[in-house]
Tab-separated table of C-alpha atoms in Angstrom:
chain	number	residue	atom	x	y	z
A	14	MET	CA	-8.476	4.161	32.432
A	15	THR	CA	-8.259	4.657	28.773
A	16	PRO	CA	-9.361	7.004	26.565
A	17	ARG	CA	-12.426	5.317	24.364
A	18	PRO	CA	-15.050	6.687	22.427
A	19	ASN	CA	-18.108	7.272	23.812
A	20	PRO	CA	-21.988	6.112	22.514
A	21	ILE	CA	-22.735	10.167	21.505
A	22	VAL	CA	-19.772	10.047	18.761
A	23	ALA	CA	-21.504	6.339	18.415
A	24	ALA	CA	-24.865	7.255	17.154
A	25	LEU	CA	-23.367	10.221	15.219
A	26	TYR	CA	-21.130	7.142	13.340
A	27	THR	CA	-24.711	4.754	13.034
A	28	LEU	CA	-27.023	7.624	12.296
A	29	ARG	CA	-25.014	8.007	9.430
A	30	ASP	CA	-24.171	4.184	8.248
A	31	LEU	CA	-28.037	3.921	8.701
A	32	ASP	CA	-27.721	6.824	5.820
A	33	VAL	CA	-29.648	9.559	7.656
A	34	ASP	CA	-29.480	13.085	6.090
A	35	VAL	CA	-29.611	15.219	9.287
A	36	ALA	CA	-27.675	14.860	12.942
A	37	VAL	CA	-29.155	17.206	15.012
A	38	LEU	CA	-27.279	16.580	18.746
A	39	HIS	CA	-28.926	18.526	21.785
A	40	GLY	CA	-26.446	19.867	23.268
A	41	PRO	CA	-23.327	22.657	22.999
A	42	SER	CA	-21.940	24.046	20.387
A	43	GLY	CA	-19.428	22.499	20.294
A	44	CYS	CA	-20.213	18.884	21.170
A	45	GLY	CA	-19.001	16.296	18.994
A	46	PHE	CA	-17.602	18.342	16.607
A	47	ARG	CA	-14.540	16.251	15.472
A	48	ALA	CA	-16.917	13.881	14.208
A	49	ALA	CA	-19.272	16.390	13.625
A	50	ARG	CA	-16.609	17.847	10.801
A	51	LEU	CA	-15.435	14.605	10.190
A	52	LEU	CA	-19.191	13.282	9.224
A	53	GLU	CA	-19.735	16.550	7.391
A	54	GLU	CA	-17.752	15.863	4.444
A	55	ASP	CA	-19.477	12.165	4.311
A	56	GLY	CA	-22.155	13.186	2.973
A	57	MET	CA	-24.347	13.540	6.486
A	58	LYS	CA	-25.132	17.355	7.593
A	59	VAL	CA	-24.611	18.293	11.864
A	60	VAL	CA	-26.134	20.360	14.170
A	61	THR	CA	-26.541	21.311	17.283
A	62	THR	CA	-29.063	23.235	19.513
A	63	SER	CA	-25.978	24.985	20.678
A	64	MET	CA	-27.511	24.663	24.296
A	65	SER	CA	-26.033	27.547	27.083
A	66	GLU	CA	-26.166	27.412	30.506
A	67	GLU	CA	-28.928	28.905	31.505
A	68	ASP	CA	-30.493	26.026	29.308
A	69	LEU	CA	-28.910	23.914	31.796
A	70	ILE	CA	-31.258	24.892	34.577
A	71	PHE	CA	-34.463	26.037	32.570
A	72	GLY	CA	-34.638	23.877	29.613
A	73	ALA	CA	-34.002	24.409	25.524
A	74	SER	CA	-37.367	21.814	23.736
A	75	ASP	CA	-37.613	25.113	22.554
A	76	LYS	CA	-34.230	25.201	20.952
A	77	LEU	CA	-35.172	21.844	20.057
A	78	ILE	CA	-38.070	22.589	18.304
A	79	GLU	CA	-36.615	25.790	16.291
A	80	VAL	CA	-33.929	24.149	15.006
A	81	LEU	CA	-35.745	21.308	13.428
A	82	ASN	CA	-38.123	23.189	12.080
A	83	GLU	CA	-34.727	25.167	10.462
A	84	VAL	CA	-33.562	22.219	9.636
A	85	ASP	CA	-36.307	21.415	7.449
A	86	GLU	CA	-37.227	24.718	5.696
A	87	LEU	CA	-32.593	24.154	4.874
A	88	PHE	CA	-32.125	21.033	3.647
A	89	SER	CA	-35.845	19.580	2.500
A	90	PRO	CA	-34.557	15.954	4.240
A	91	ARG	CA	-36.527	12.505	4.857
A	92	THR	CA	-35.034	11.603	7.699
A	93	ILE	CA	-33.533	13.755	10.652
A	94	GLY	CA	-32.431	11.791	13.586
A	95	VAL	CA	-31.672	13.966	16.449
A	96	VAL	CA	-29.156	12.122	19.313
A	97	GLY	CA	-29.677	13.177	22.930
A	98	SER	CA	-25.932	15.061	24.537
A	99	CYS	CA	-25.047	14.855	27.748
A	100	VAL	CA	-26.282	18.294	28.855
A	101	SER	CA	-29.976	17.887	28.001
A	102	MET	CA	-30.205	13.961	28.782
A	103	ILE	CA	-29.206	14.719	32.616
A	104	ILE	CA	-31.798	17.410	32.978
A	105	GLY	CA	-34.850	15.144	31.451
A	106	GLU	CA	-35.407	17.136	28.533
A	107	ASN	CA	-38.308	15.277	26.510
A	108	VAL	CA	-36.648	15.535	23.586
A	109	LYS	CA	-40.270	12.597	21.989
A	110	LYS	CA	-42.356	15.931	22.674
A	111	ALA	CA	-40.423	18.420	21.323
A	112	ILE	CA	-40.116	16.486	17.714
A	113	ILE	CA	-44.346	15.923	17.906
A	114	ASP	CA	-44.663	19.342	18.442
A	115	SER	CA	-42.017	20.475	15.381
A	116	GLY	CA	-44.526	18.577	12.915
A	117	LEU	CA	-41.192	16.527	11.838
A	118	LYS	CA	-42.720	13.281	14.089
A	119	ASP	CA	-42.547	11.443	10.323
A	120	LYS	CA	-39.119	11.885	9.876
A	121	ALA	CA	-37.161	12.943	12.514
A	122	PHE	CA	-36.572	9.651	15.101
A	123	PHE	CA	-34.840	10.388	18.501
A	124	VAL	CA	-31.329	8.697	19.906
A	125	GLU	CA	-31.563	8.903	23.870
A	126	ILE	CA	-28.631	8.919	24.485
A	127	HIS	CA	-25.728	10.522	26.192
A	128	GLY	CA	-21.858	9.923	27.030
A	129	CYS	CA	-21.999	8.558	30.481
A	130	MET	CA	-23.889	5.070	29.237
A	131	GLY	CA	-20.888	2.871	28.802
A	132	ALA	CA	-18.861	1.756	26.553
A	133	ASN	CA	-19.052	3.218	22.650
A	134	THR	CA	-20.947	0.175	20.942
A	135	ARG	CA	-24.093	1.484	23.414
A	136	GLY	CA	-24.471	4.370	20.989
A	137	ALA	CA	-24.478	2.700	18.319
A	138	ILE	CA	-26.821	-0.214	19.385
A	139	GLU	CA	-29.458	2.761	21.404
A	140	THR	CA	-29.373	4.045	17.501
A	141	LEU	CA	-30.152	0.889	15.862
A	142	LYS	CA	-33.035	-0.147	18.685
A	143	ALA	CA	-34.544	3.707	17.904
A	144	ALA	CA	-34.094	3.324	13.925
A	145	MET	CA	-35.941	-0.198	14.271
A	146	GLU	CA	-38.659	1.670	16.251
A	147	PHE	CA	-39.128	4.234	13.986
A	148	GLY	CA	-39.285	1.219	10.423
A	149	LEU	CA	-35.757	2.160	8.290
A	150	ILE	CA	-34.495	-1.749	9.794
A	151	ASP	CA	-35.879	-4.506	10.336
A	152	GLU	CA	-36.229	-6.126	13.942
A	153	LYS	CA	-34.435	-9.370	12.405
A	154	GLU	CA	-31.361	-6.495	11.452
A	155	PHE	CA	-31.224	-4.559	14.519
A	156	GLN	CA	-30.849	-8.244	16.375
A	157	ARG	CA	-27.291	-9.054	14.040
A	158	GLN	CA	-26.576	-5.476	14.351
A	159	GLU	CA	-27.266	-5.760	18.412
A	160	LYS	CA	-25.319	-9.389	18.727
A	161	MET	CA	-21.968	-8.018	16.269
A	162	LEU	CA	-21.826	-5.292	18.425
A	163	LEU	CA	-21.256	-7.012	21.877
A	164	LEU	CA	-19.365	-9.015	20.519
A	165	ALA	CA	-17.088	-5.967	19.264
A	166	THR	CA	-16.869	-5.198	23.134
A	167	GLU	CA	-15.627	-8.450	23.632
A	168	VAL	CA	-12.802	-8.389	21.932
A	169	GLU	CA	-12.274	-4.750	23.219
A	170	SER	CA	-11.359	-5.985	26.111
A	171	ASN	CA	-10.506	-9.480	25.870
A	172	SER	CA	-7.878	-8.474	23.113
A	173	GLY	CA	-8.023	-5.035	22.258
A	174	MET	CA	-6.760	-1.232	24.053
A	175	ALA	CA	-9.495	-1.892	26.971
A	176	LYS	CA	-7.421	-5.071	27.834
A	177	SER	CA	-5.780	-3.147	30.956
A	178	LYS	CA	-6.739	-0.546	32.798
A	179	TYR	CA	-4.123	1.839	31.068
A	180	THR	CA	-2.395	1.456	27.484
A	181	ARG	CA	0.064	3.798	26.589
A	182	PRO	CA	-0.166	4.595	22.641
A	183	SER	CA	2.555	3.152	20.286
A	184	ARG	CA	3.613	4.055	16.062
A	185	GLY	CA	4.596	0.716	16.638
A	186	ALA	CA	7.192	-0.461	14.094
A	187	GLU	CA	9.236	1.280	11.278
A	188	LEU	CA	6.720	0.725	8.263
A	189	LYS	CA	10.203	0.753	5.821
A	190	THR	CA	11.574	-2.771	7.973
A	191	VAL	CA	8.244	-3.964	7.945
A	192	ALA	CA	7.553	-2.727	3.729
A	193	GLU	CA	11.457	-4.797	3.422
A	194	TYR	CA	10.234	-7.871	5.535
A	195	ILE	CA	7.629	-8.597	3.404
A	196	VAL	CA	8.808	-7.730	0.232
A	197	ASN	CA	11.672	-9.719	0.864
A	198	LEU	CA	9.567	-13.033	1.074
A	199	LEU	CA	8.142	-12.423	-1.935
A	200	LYS	CA	11.829	-11.934	-3.830
A	201	ASP	CA	12.465	-15.266	-2.070
A	202	ASN	CA	9.555	-16.564	-3.455
A	203	LYS	CA	7.008	-17.325	-0.379
A	204	LYS	CA	3.412	-17.465	0.513
A	205	ILE	CA	1.792	-15.205	2.342
A	206	ALA	CA	-1.822	-14.732	3.772
A	207	VAL	CA	-3.454	-11.293	3.898
A	208	ILE	CA	-6.910	-10.977	6.125
A	209	LEU	CA	-8.818	-8.049	5.529
A	210	ASN	CA	-10.493	-8.043	8.459
A	211	ALA	CA	-11.819	-3.628	8.521
A	212	LYS	CA	-14.081	-2.084	9.838
A	213	LYS	CA	-16.589	-0.792	8.021
A	214	GLU	CA	-15.400	3.095	5.465
A	215	THR	CA	-11.883	2.495	7.450
A	216	ALA	CA	-11.653	-0.841	4.639
A	217	TYR	CA	-11.176	2.059	1.503
A	218	LEU	CA	-7.120	2.293	4.038
A	219	PHE	CA	-6.248	-0.889	5.130
A	220	ALA	CA	-7.676	-2.453	1.584
A	221	ASP	CA	-4.470	-0.884	0.085
A	222	VAL	CA	-1.908	-3.473	2.104
A	223	PRO	CA	-3.206	-6.153	0.494
A	224	LEU	CA	-3.574	-4.594	-2.601
A	225	SER	CA	-0.083	-3.391	-2.247
A	226	ILE	CA	1.229	-6.862	-1.630
A	227	ASN	CA	-0.003	-8.770	-4.312
A	228	LEU	CA	0.737	-5.893	-6.672
A	229	ALA	CA	4.154	-6.290	-5.161
A	230	SER	CA	3.526	-10.600	-5.690
A	231	LYS	CA	2.837	-9.795	-9.789
A	232	LYS	CA	5.804	-8.025	-9.970
A	233	LEU	CA	9.020	-10.265	-7.277
A	234	GLY	CA	7.573	-14.036	-6.892
A	235	GLY	CA	5.832	-15.530	-4.358
A	236	SER	CA	2.031	-16.060	-4.132
A	237	ILE	CA	-1.034	-14.551	-2.171
A	238	ILE	CA	-3.867	-16.397	0.205
A	239	ASN	CA	-6.035	-13.607	0.103
A	240	VAL	CA	-9.425	-13.271	2.948
A	241	GLY	CA	-11.513	-10.763	3.248
A	242	ASN	CA	-14.612	-9.699	5.346
A	243	LEU	CA	-16.138	-8.346	1.792
A	244	SER	CA	-19.521	-9.739	1.505
A	245	THR	CA	-21.865	-7.544	-0.418
A	246	GLU	CA	-25.021	-9.928	1.241
A	247	VAL	CA	-25.049	-8.808	4.686
A	248	GLY	CA	-24.840	-5.277	6.818
A	249	LEU	CA	-27.006	-1.881	5.936
A	250	SER	CA	-26.581	-0.967	2.921
A	251	ARG	CA	-23.900	1.392	2.968
A	252	ILE	CA	-21.449	-1.025	4.137
A	253	LYS	CA	-22.852	-3.179	1.756
A	254	ARG	CA	-21.365	-0.826	-0.346
A	255	TYR	CA	-18.010	-0.303	0.159
A	256	ALA	CA	-17.580	-3.680	0.121
A	257	GLU	CA	-19.161	-4.064	-3.128
A	258	ASP	CA	-16.839	-0.858	-4.147
A	259	ILE	CA	-13.253	-2.906	-2.611
A	260	LYS	CA	-14.035	-6.197	-4.552
A	261	LYS	CA	-13.925	-4.101	-7.984
A	262	GLU	CA	-11.139	-2.591	-7.692
A	263	PHE	CA	-9.352	-5.033	-6.289
A	264	GLU	CA	-11.409	-6.872	-10.007
A	265	SER	CA	-9.903	-4.060	-11.592
A	266	ASN	CA	-6.367	-4.834	-10.646
A	267	GLU	CA	-7.141	-9.283	-11.345
A	268	ILE	CA	-6.809	-9.828	-7.964
A	269	SER	CA	-9.271	-12.486	-6.100
A	270	ILE	CA	-10.322	-13.126	-3.089
A	271	ASP	CA	-10.034	-15.992	-1.984
A	272	PHE	CA	-12.078	-16.473	0.496
A	273	ILE	CA	-15.279	-13.886	1.513
A	274	SER	CA	-15.163	-14.605	6.038
A	275	GLY	CA	-18.405	-12.131	6.212
A	276	GLY	CA	-19.042	-8.564	6.272
A	277	MET	CA	-17.364	-5.461	7.755
A	278	ASP	CA	-19.676	-5.373	10.475
A	279	GLU	CA	-19.308	-9.129	11.128
A	280	TYR	CA	-15.144	-8.532	12.024
A	281	PRO	CA	-15.703	-10.080	16.230
A	282	ILE	CA	-16.743	-12.865	13.458
A	283	ALA	CA	-15.178	-12.865	10.463
A	284	GLY	CA	-11.537	-13.201	11.906
A	285	LYS	CA	-12.173	-16.926	13.879
A	286	ASN	CA	-13.516	-18.040	10.446
A	287	ALA	CA	-10.800	-16.231	7.902
A	288	ILE	CA	-7.725	-18.809	10.657
A	289	SER	CA	-10.719	-21.448	9.886
A	290	TYR	CA	-10.068	-21.175	6.318
A	291	LEU	CA	-6.558	-20.696	6.569
A	292	ASN	CA	-6.198	-23.289	8.890
A	293	ASP	CA	-5.212	-26.432	6.480
A	294	LYS	CA	-3.320	-24.228	3.796
A	295	ASP	CA	0.357	-23.745	4.691
A	296	PHE	CA	1.280	-20.611	4.249
A	297	ASP	CA	5.201	-18.851	5.605
A	298	LEU	CA	3.742	-15.397	6.568
A	299	LEU	CA	0.143	-13.647	7.549
A	300	VAL	CA	-0.432	-10.070	7.349
A	301	ALA	CA	-3.924	-9.068	9.627
A	302	VAL	CA	-4.979	-5.944	8.938
A	303	GLY	CA	-7.443	-3.707	10.626
A	304	ILE	CA	-9.136	-5.008	14.054
A	305	PRO	CA	-6.457	-8.119	14.409
A	306	GLN	CA	-7.310	-8.434	18.066
A	307	ALA	CA	-10.364	-9.917	16.984
A	308	LEU	CA	-8.365	-12.694	14.860
A	309	PRO	CA	-8.005	-15.437	16.794
A	310	LEU	CA	-3.849	-16.790	18.164
A	311	ILE	CA	-1.660	-18.652	15.177
A	312	ASP	CA	1.155	-20.929	15.824
A	313	LYS	CA	2.568	-18.248	12.689
A	314	GLU	CA	4.755	-15.400	12.074
A	315	SER	CA	2.255	-12.647	11.229
A	316	ILE	CA	1.766	-8.734	11.005
A	317	ALA	CA	-0.722	-6.934	12.278
A	318	VAL	CA	-1.614	-3.717	10.989
A	319	THR	CA	-3.867	-1.751	13.341
A	320	ASN	CA	-4.866	2.299	13.092
A	321	GLY	CA	-5.024	2.623	17.280
A	322	PRO	CA	-2.111	3.583	18.856
A	323	ARG	CA	-3.671	1.917	22.255
A	324	GLU	CA	-3.602	-1.450	20.568
A	325	VAL	CA	-0.255	-1.691	18.971
A	326	HIS	CA	0.409	-3.361	22.722
A	327	PRO	CA	-1.394	-5.883	23.407
A	328	LEU	CA	-1.081	-7.167	19.351
A	329	GLU	CA	2.476	-6.768	20.311
A	330	ASP	CA	2.091	-9.490	23.882
A	331	ALA	CA	-0.482	-11.403	21.873
A	332	GLY	CA	3.019	-12.583	19.279
A	333	TYR	CA	2.722	-10.474	16.554
A	334	LYS	CA	5.778	-10.082	14.788
A	335	TYR	CA	5.296	-6.176	13.389
A	336	VAL	CA	2.547	-3.801	14.591
A	337	THR	CA	1.882	-0.978	12.287
A	338	VAL	CA	0.422	1.799	13.108
A	339	GLU	CA	-1.965	3.381	10.005
A	340	ILE	CA	-2.614	7.296	12.155
A	341	ALA	CA	-4.564	8.991	9.653
A	342	SER	CA	-7.530	6.158	8.503
A	343	HIS	CA	-10.466	8.374	9.612
A	344	SER	CA	-10.028	11.477	8.238
A	345	THR	CA	-9.062	10.111	4.502
A	346	VAL	CA	-11.479	7.310	3.590
A	347	MET	CA	-14.136	9.905	3.824
A	348	GLY	CA	-16.241	11.469	1.622
A	349	THR	CA	-14.588	8.234	-1.151
A	350	ARG	CA	-16.247	5.774	-2.888
A	351	GLU	CA	-12.620	3.703	-3.640
A	352	ILE	CA	-9.784	2.137	-2.195
A	353	VAL	CA	-6.752	4.935	-0.758
A	354	LEU	CA	-3.462	4.821	-0.143
A	355	SER	CA	-2.236	3.561	2.979
A	356	GLU	CA	1.288	4.466	4.448
A	357	LEU	CA	2.128	1.045	4.232
A	358	GLY	CA	0.593	0.788	1.923
A	359	GLU	CA	3.277	3.002	-0.048
A	360	ALA	CA	6.369	2.101	1.685
A	361	ILE	CA	6.205	-2.085	0.747
A	362	ARG	CA	5.215	-0.239	-3.418
A	363	LYS	CA	8.778	1.640	-2.824
A	364	ALA	CA	10.281	-1.412	-1.275
A	365	ALA	CA	9.315	-3.082	-4.403
A	366	GLY	CA	9.934	-0.274	-6.749
A	367	ILE	CA	6.165	-0.085	-7.805
A	368	GLN	CA	5.212	3.155	-9.725
C-alpha cells in the first residue's frame, strides 16, 4: 500500500548510470515526467513517443521509428536506450523490430519494462541485462549488479519503508536539536563514528554530513572515525566518478577515511562491513548517513540521516535516538560534481559557529 518508485523510473536512472546519451520512453507524453526532467539536468536527454488513445488500439511503431530518427539527427548520440511503458508493453508493441527498421540497431537497445512488473529494482535489473546483451557491460558485472539490487530489495522489505503495509511519512527530529546534540558531544571531547552508506548521486549530499561533523570537530574538539562506501574499484564508471569526487573533496579538507566499506552500489552489504569494522572500536555516538536501514543494529546511541520521509518510523522503531530527513536530496545533486550543502550539515555548521 505504501507508494514506491516504479520499474520505469528505475530503468531511466540506470540508463543514466550507464552513460547512455538519450532515453526514448515509448509511451504517453507525460510518462515519467518528473524523473525525466531531473535526469536531463544530469546530462541524459529523455524524450517520449507521445502515444495517443488511438495508438493504444493500433500501436505506434511508426511513431517510435520516427522519433528514433529525429533523436539521431538532433543529438548524434553514441547510445540510445528505448524504454517500454505500461501502454506500449501491455499492447505487445514489437519494439525490437521498430529499432531494426529505424536502421539504428547498432546504437539503440530496448529495455523491456513497464510499471506493473513489481519492485523498482526490477527496472534496474532489466536495464542492466539489456545493456549486457548490447555489449555495454560484461556478464560478470551484470551478475554483481543483479545480486546487489536483489539485496537492496531485501533491505527495504526487512528494515525500510516496505517493511509494513503502510508507513506514514515524517520529517523526523528537529535539525537544530540534532545538530546541537552532536556539537555538544564534540565540545565534551567525545568520539563520534560516522558511516556514510550512500546510494549513487545522493552521496554528494549525504557526504556533507560527515564533512560538517569533521569540520566542527577540528574547531571544537572530540574525535571522529570516518567510514564510507567510497571505493573507486567497483561499479559502473559514472558511479566510481562520484566516489572519486567525494574522496578528493574530503582530502582537500584534510579529512581521512579510516575504512572504505565498499562501493556506492554495494550499500546493501557496505553497511554490514562498516559495523563489522567498528565492532572493536570505542566511540560514544554513531551517525549513520544515507541508507541507515542497511546497517545491522548496534547497542550504541545513534543518529540516522535518510532521504525518505517513509524511512523515519522504521528507523525510529529500530532504536535510533534521532532520525532526520534530507528532503530535497534528489533535486539538489543532479548535474553536480562536488559535495552540496545538506540541511543537517548547515545546522551543524551554525551550531558550531562555522562560517
